[in-house]
CSV table of C-alpha atoms in Angstrom, one decimal:
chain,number,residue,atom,x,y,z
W,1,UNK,CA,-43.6,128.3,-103.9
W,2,UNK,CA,-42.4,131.4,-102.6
W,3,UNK,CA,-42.6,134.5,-105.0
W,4,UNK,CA,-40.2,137.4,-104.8
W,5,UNK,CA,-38.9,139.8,-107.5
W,6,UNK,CA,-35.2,139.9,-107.9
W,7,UNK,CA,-33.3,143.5,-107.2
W,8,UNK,CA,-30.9,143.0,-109.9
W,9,UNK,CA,-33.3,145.2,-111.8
W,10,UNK,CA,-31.7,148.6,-109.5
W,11,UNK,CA,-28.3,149.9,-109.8
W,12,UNK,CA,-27.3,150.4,-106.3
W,13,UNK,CA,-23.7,148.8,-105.3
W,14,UNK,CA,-23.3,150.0,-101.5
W,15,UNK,CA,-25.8,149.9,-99.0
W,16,UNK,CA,-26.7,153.3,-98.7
W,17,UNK,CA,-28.4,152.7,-102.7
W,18,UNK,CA,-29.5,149.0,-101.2
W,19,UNK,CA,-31.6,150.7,-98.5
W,20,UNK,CA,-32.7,153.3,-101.3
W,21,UNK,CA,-33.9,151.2,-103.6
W,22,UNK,CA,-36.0,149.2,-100.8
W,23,UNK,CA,-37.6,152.3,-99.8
W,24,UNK,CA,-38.2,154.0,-102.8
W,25,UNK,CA,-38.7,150.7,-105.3
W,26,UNK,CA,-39.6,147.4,-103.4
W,27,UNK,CA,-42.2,148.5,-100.6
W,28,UNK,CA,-44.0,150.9,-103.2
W,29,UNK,CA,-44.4,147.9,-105.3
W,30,UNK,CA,-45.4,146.1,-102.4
W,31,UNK,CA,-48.0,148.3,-101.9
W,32,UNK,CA,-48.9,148.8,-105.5
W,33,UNK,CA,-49.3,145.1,-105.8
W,34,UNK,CA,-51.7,144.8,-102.7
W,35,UNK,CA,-49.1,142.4,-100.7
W,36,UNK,CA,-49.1,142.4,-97.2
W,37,UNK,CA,-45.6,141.3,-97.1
W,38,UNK,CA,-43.3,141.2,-100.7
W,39,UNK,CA,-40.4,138.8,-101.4
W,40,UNK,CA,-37.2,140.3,-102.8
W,41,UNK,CA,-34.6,138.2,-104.2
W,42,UNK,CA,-31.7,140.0,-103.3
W,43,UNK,CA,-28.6,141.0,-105.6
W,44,UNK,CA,-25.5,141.7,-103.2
W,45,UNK,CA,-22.6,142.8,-104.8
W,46,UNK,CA,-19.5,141.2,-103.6
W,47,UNK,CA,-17.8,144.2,-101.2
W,48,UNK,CA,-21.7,144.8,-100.2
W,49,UNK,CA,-22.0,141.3,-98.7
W,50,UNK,CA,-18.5,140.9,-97.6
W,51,UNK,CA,-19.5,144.3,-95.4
W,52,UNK,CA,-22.9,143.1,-94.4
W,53,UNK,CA,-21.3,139.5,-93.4
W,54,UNK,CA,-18.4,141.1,-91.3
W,55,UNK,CA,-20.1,143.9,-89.4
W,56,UNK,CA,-23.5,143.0,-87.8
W,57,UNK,CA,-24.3,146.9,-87.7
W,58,UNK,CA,-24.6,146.8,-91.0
W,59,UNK,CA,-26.7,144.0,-91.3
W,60,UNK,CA,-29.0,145.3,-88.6
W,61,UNK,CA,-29.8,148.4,-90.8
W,62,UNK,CA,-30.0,146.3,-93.3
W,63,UNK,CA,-32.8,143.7,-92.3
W,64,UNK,CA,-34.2,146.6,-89.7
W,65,UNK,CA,-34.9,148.5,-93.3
W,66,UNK,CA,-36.6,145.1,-94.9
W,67,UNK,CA,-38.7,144.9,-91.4
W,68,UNK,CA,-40.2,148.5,-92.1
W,69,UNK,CA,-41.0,148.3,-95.7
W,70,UNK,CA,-42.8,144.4,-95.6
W,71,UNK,CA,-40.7,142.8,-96.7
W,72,UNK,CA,-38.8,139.2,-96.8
W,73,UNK,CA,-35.9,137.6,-98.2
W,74,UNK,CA,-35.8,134.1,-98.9
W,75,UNK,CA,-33.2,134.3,-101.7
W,76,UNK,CA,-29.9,135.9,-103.0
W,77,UNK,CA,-28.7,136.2,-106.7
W,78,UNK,CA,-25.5,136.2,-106.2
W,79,UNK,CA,-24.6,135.4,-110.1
W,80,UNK,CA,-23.3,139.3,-110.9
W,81,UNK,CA,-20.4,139.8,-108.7
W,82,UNK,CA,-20.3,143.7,-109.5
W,83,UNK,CA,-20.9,146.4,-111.8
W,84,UNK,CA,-23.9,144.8,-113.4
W,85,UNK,CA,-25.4,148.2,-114.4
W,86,UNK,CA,-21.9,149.4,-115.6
W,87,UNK,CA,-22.5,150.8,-119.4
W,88,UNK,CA,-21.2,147.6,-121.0
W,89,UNK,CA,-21.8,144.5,-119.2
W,90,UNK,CA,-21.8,141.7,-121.4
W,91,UNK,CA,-19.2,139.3,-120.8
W,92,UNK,CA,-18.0,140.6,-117.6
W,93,UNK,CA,-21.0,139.3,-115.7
W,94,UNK,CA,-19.8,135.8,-115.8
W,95,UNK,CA,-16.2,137.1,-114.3
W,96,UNK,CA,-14.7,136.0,-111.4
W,97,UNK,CA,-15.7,132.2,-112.4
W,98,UNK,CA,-15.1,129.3,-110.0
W,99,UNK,CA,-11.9,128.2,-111.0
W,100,UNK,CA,-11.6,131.6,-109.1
W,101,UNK,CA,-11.1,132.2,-104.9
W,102,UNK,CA,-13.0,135.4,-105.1
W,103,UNK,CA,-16.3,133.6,-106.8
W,104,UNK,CA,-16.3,130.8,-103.8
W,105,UNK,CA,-15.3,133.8,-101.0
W,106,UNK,CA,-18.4,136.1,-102.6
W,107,UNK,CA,-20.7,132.9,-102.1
W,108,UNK,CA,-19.7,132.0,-98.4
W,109,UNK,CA,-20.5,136.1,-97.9
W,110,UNK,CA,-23.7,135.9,-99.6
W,111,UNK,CA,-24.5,132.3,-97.4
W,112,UNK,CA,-23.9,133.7,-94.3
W,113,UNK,CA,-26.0,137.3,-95.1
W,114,UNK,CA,-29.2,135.2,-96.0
W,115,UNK,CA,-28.6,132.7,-92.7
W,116,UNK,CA,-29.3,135.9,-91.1
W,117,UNK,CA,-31.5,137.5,-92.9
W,118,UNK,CA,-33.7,134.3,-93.8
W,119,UNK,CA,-37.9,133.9,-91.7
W,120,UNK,CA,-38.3,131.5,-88.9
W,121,UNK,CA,-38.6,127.7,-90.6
W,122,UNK,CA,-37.6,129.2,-94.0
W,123,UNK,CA,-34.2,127.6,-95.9
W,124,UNK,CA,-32.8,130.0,-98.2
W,125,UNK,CA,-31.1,129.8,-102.0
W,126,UNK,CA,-28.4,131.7,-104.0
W,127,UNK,CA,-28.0,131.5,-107.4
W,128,UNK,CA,-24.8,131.5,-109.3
W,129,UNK,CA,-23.2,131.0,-112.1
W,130,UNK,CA,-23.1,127.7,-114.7
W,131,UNK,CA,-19.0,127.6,-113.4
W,132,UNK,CA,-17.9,129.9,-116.8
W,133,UNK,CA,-18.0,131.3,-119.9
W,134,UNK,CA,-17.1,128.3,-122.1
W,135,UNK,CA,-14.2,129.6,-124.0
W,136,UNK,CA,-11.0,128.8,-122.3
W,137,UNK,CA,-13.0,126.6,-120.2
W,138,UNK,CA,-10.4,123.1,-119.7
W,139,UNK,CA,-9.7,120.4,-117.2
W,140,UNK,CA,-7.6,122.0,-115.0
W,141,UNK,CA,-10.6,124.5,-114.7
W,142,UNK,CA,-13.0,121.8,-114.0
W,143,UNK,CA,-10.9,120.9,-111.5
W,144,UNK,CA,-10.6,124.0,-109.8
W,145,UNK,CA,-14.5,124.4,-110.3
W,146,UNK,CA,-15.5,121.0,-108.7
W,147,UNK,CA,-12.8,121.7,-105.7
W,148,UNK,CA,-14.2,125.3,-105.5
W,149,UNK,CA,-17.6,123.6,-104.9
W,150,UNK,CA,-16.8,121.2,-102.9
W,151,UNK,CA,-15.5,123.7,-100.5
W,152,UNK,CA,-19.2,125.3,-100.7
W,153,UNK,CA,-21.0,122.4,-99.6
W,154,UNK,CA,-18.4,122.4,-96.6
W,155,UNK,CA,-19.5,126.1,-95.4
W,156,UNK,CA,-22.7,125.8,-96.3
W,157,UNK,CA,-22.9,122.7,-93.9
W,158,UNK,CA,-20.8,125.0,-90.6
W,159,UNK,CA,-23.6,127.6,-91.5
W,160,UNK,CA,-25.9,125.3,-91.4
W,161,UNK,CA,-24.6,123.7,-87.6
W,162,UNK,CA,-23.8,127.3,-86.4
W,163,UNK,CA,-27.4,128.9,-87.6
W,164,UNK,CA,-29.6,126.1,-87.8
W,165,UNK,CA,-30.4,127.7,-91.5
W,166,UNK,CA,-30.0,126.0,-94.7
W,167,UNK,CA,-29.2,127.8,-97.8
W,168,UNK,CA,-28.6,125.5,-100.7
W,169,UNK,CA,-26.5,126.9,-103.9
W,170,UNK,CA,-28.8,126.8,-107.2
W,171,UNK,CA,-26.6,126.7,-110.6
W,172,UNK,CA,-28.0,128.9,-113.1
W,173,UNK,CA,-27.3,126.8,-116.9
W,174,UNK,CA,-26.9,129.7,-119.2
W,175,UNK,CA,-26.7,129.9,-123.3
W,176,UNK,CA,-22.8,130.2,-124.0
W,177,UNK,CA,-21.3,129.3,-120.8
W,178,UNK,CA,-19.7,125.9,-119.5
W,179,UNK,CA,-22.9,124.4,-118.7
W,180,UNK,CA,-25.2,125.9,-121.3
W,181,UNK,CA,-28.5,124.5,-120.6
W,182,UNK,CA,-30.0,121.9,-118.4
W,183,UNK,CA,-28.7,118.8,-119.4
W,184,UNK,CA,-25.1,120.1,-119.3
W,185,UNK,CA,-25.6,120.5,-115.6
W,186,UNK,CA,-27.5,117.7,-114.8
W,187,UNK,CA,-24.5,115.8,-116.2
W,188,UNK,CA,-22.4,117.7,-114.5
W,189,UNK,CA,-23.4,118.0,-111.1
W,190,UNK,CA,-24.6,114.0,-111.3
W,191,UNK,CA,-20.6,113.4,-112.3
W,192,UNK,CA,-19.5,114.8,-109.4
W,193,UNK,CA,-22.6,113.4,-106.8
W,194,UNK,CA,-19.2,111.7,-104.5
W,195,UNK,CA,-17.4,115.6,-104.1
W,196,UNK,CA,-20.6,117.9,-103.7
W,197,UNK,CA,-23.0,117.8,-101.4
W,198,UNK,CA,-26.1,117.6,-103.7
W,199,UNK,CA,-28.5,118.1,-101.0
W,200,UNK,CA,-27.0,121.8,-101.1
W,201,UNK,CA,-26.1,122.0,-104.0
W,202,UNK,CA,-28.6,121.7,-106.9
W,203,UNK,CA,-30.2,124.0,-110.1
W,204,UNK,CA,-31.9,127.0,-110.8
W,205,UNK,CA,-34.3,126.9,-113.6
W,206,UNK,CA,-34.0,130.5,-115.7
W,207,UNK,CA,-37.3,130.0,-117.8
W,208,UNK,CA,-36.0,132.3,-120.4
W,209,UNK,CA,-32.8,130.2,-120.7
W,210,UNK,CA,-34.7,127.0,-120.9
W,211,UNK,CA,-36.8,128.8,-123.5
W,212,UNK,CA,-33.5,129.8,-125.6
W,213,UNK,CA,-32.0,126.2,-125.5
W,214,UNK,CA,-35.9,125.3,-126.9
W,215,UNK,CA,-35.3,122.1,-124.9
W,216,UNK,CA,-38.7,120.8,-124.1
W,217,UNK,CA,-39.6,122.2,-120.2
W,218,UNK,CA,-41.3,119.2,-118.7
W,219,UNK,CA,-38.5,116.6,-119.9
W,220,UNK,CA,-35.7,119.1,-119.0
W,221,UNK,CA,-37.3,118.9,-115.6
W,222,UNK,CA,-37.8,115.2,-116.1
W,223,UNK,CA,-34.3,114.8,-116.2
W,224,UNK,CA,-33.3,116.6,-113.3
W,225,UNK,CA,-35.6,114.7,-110.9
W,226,UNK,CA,-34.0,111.5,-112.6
W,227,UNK,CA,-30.3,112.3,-111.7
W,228,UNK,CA,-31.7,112.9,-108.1
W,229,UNK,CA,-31.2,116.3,-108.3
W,230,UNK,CA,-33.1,119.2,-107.2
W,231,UNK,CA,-34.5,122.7,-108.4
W,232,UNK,CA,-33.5,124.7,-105.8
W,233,UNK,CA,-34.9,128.1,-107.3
W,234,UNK,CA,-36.7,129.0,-110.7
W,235,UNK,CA,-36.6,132.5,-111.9
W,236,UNK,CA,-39.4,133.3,-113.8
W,237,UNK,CA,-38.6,134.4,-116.9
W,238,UNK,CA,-39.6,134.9,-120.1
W,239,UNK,CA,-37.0,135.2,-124.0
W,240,UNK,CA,-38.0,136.5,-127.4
W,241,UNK,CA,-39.6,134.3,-129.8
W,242,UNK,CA,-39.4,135.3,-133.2
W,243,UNK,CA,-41.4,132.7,-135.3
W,244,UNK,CA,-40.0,133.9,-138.9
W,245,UNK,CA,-36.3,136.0,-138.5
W,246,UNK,CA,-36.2,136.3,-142.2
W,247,UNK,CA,-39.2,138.3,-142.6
W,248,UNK,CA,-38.1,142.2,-143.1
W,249,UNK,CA,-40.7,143.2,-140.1
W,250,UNK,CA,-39.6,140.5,-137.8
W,251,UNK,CA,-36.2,141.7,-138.3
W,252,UNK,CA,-37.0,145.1,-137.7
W,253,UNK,CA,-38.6,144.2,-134.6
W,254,UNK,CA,-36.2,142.4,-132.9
W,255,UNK,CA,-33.7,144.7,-134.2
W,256,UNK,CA,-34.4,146.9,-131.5
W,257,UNK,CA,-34.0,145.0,-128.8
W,258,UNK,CA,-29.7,144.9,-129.5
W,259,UNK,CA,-28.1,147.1,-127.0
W,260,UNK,CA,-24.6,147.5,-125.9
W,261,UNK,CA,-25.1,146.6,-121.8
W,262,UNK,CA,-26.0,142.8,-121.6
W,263,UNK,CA,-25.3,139.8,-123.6
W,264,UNK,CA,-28.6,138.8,-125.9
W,265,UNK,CA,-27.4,134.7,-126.9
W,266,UNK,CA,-29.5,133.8,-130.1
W,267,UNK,CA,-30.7,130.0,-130.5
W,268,UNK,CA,-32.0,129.4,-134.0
W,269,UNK,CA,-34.0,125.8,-134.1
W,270,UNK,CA,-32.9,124.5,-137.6
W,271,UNK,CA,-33.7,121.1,-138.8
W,272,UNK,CA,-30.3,120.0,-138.6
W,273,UNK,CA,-29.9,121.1,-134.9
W,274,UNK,CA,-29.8,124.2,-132.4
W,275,UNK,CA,-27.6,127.0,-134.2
W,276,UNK,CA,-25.9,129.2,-131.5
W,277,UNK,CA,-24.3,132.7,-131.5
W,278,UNK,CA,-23.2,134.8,-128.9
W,279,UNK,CA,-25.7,138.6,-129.7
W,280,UNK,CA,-28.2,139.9,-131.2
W,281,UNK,CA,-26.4,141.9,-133.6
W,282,UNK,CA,-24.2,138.6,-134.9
W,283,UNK,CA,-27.6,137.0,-135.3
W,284,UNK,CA,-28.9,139.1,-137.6
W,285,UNK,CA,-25.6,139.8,-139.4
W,286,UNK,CA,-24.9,135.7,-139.5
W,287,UNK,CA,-28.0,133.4,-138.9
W,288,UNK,CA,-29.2,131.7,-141.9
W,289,UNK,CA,-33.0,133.1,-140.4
W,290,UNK,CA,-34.6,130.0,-141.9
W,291,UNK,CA,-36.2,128.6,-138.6
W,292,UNK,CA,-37.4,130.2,-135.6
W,293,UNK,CA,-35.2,132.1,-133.4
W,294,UNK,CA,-35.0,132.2,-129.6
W,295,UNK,CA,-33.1,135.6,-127.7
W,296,UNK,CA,-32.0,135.6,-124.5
W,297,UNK,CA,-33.5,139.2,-123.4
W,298,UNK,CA,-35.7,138.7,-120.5
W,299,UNK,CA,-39.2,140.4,-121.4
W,300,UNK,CA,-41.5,141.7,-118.7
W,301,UNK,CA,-43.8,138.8,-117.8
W,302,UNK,CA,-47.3,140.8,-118.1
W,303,UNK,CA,-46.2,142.1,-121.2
W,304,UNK,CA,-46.8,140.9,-125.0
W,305,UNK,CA,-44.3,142.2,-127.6
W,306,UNK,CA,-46.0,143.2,-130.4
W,307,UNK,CA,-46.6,140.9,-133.3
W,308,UNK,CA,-44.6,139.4,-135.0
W,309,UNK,CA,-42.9,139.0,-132.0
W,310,UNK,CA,-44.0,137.3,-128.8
W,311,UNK,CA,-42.9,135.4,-125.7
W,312,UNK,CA,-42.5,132.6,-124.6
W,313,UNK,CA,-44.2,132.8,-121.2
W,314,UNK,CA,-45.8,129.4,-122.6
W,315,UNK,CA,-42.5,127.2,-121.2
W,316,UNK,CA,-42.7,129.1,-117.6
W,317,UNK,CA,-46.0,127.6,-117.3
W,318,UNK,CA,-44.4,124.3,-118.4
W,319,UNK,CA,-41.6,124.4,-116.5
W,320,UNK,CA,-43.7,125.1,-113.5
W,321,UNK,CA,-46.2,122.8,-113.7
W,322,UNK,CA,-43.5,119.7,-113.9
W,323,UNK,CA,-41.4,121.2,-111.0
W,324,UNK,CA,-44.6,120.5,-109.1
W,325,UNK,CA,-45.3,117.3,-110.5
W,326,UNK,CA,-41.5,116.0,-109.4
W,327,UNK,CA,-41.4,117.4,-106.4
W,328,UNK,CA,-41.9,119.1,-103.0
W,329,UNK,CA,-42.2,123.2,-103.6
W,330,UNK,CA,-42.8,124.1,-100.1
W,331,UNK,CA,-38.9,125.4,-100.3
W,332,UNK,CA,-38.9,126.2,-104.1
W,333,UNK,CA,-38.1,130.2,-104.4
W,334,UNK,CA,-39.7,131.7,-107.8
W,335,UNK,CA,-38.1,134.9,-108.6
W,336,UNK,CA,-39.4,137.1,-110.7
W,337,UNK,CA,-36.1,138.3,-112.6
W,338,UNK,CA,-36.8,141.0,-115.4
W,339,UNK,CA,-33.0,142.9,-115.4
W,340,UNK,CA,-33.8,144.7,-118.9
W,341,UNK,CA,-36.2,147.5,-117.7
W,342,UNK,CA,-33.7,150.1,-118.7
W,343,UNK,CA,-32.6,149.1,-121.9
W,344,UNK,CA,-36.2,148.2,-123.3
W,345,UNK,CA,-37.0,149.3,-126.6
W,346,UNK,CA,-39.9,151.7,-126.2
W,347,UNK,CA,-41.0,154.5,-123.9
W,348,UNK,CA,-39.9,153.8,-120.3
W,349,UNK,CA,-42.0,152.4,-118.3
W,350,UNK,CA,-42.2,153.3,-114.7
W,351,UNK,CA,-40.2,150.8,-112.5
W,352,UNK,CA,-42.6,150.2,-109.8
W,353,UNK,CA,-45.7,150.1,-111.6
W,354,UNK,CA,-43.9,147.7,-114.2
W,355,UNK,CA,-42.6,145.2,-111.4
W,356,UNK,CA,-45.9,145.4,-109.6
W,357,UNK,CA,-47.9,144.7,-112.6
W,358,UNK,CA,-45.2,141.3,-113.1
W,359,UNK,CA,-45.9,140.3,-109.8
W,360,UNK,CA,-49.6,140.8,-110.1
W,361,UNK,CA,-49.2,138.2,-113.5
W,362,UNK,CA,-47.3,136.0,-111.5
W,363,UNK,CA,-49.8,135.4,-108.6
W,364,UNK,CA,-52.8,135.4,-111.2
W,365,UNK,CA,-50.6,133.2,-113.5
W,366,UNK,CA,-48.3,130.8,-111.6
W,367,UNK,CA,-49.3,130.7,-108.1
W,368,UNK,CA,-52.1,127.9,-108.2
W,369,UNK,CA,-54.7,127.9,-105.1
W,370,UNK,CA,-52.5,131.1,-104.0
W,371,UNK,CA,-54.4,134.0,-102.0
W,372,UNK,CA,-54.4,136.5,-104.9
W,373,UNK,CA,-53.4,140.1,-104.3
W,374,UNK,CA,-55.7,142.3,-103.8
């Protein structure tokens, strides 16, 4: 597998703060973390990589800056379209969807950025969006979703005959949205296997999203070798596990993780079956707190909350281990995606010595028979 962190964690939005944050963030942690050349999962937002994939200028500064500081890309998150470090995100990141032109143009952009930007003998991913946010979410939407992708598949295959690069399109399941969790888009993308080009077109496995659904890793993973589909990217992930929500401490502890920037989905595994809600704050206000509780709030990977919290790193490992077992990695991309740096409870932490010390876990951790880091 091929490890990058993702840049979703910086604020930048033009390409001025693109090549900032690769000087000042991503070769320091390179550096820090003893790598002689660093992946970065790129976040582009939308006018950024419709820029970059209309003026080759642009893109010449761009990969000339990636050149100097070490380091590669292999893989785009292209799931944010803009803003995602406005003061309240929430349910804004999963706007435009794909019922609309702007989500399908944004793509192509992003496609044709990483053809170009991509090593020698290296295909590239994007990750997107699971179509939607469910609510409103109808036929007539599917429809425009399932056209919208088919159209992908079609300029992903013209990049692919122009550039001799592939770059395949990962769908990201997410608590809340049209496909939710794995099996939604198994079944979804398997429904559809005579309009999209499922060779392109296949998952990416958010670990802390599998963790929330508490679906069991290896059988999710099972399942999505069995529909002949393919994890494309997994981002490596870890959610909030809170083993006893009623108890006052617990409470308190996971209390402080509610913030007002980014959505925190709450999965609570009761005997009768998986009880959802949409935050943090309408979990603890609604949740009957009588099984244990899941958050969608992606936790540094090196780091262990303090009891009686903890994290559920446990179901990476998992999920890992039965990617392998199903299937080639050589072109799997595992990116290291911890967003929430700057609305961690706590002190703050300093950026590069937090994302260095991740990558330093991951290699140690995930990377099996991989030359560690010095």
């Amino acid at each position: 597998m091929h490890l990058s962190y993702c840049t979703n964690v910086h604020p930048a939005e033009d390409l001025d703060g693109v090549i900032r944050q690769l000087r000042e963030a991503a070769g320091p942690v390179r550096r820090a973390a003893g790598l002689a050349v660093l992946g970065v999962g790129l976040w582009l937002p939308a006018p950024l990589a419709a820029r970059l994939a209309s003026e080759p200028e642009a893109l010449a500064r761009l990969r000339g800056t990636l050149d100097d500081e070490g380091l590669e890309v292999r893989t785009l998150n292209a799931f944010p379209y803009e803003a995602f470090h406005a003061e309240v995100v929430k349910l804004d990141v999963y706007r435009p969807d794909w019922t609309d032109p702007a989500r399908l143009e944004y793509t192509v952009d992003a496609a044709r950025v990483l053809a170009a930007l991509l090593p020698d003998g290296a295909d590239g991913s994007i990750s997107t969006l699971p179509l939607g946010w469910r609510d409103g979410w109808d036929s007539a939407a599917d429809r425009a979703a399932t056209d919208a992708l088919a159209a992908l598949g079609a300029e992903l295959r013209a990049i692919r005959a122009e550039t001799g690069r592939t770059i395949r399109l990962a769908v990201e399941p997410e608590p809340g949205c049209t496909l939710d969790d794995v099996d939604d888009v198994v079944a979804w993308l398997a429904a559809r296997r005579d309009r999209l080009d499922l060779d392109l077109i296949g998952v990416c496995l958010d670990t802390c999203h599998l963790a929330v659904s508490f679906a069991d890793p290896a059988e999710a993973v099972e399942r999505i070798a069995a529909a002949g589909l393919r994890v494309v990217k997994v981002q490596a992930s870890a959610a909030l596990h809170v083993e006893r929500p009623a108890d006052a401490d617990a409470r308190r502890a996971v209390g402080a993780y509610a913030e007002d920037r980014y959505l925190h989905q709450v999965r609570e595994d009761a005997p009768g079956g998986v009880i959802r809600v949409d935050d943090l704050p309408e979990a603890l206000a609604e949740l009957p707190a009588t099984a244990p509780w899941r958050v969608h709030f992606h936790v540094p990977l090196h780091l262990v909350p303090e009891p009686p919290l903890a994290s559920t790193t446990d179901v990476l490992r998992t999920a890992l281990a039965a990617v392998r077992a199903v299937q080639d990695v050589d072109q799997v991309h595992l990116d290291v995606e911890t967003y929430t740096w700057s609305v961690l409870p706590g002190a703050p932490v300093d950026l590069v010595d937090g994302i260095a010390a991740e990558l330093r876990w991951a290699h140690a951790e995930l990377l099996e028979g991989a030359e560690q880091p010095a």
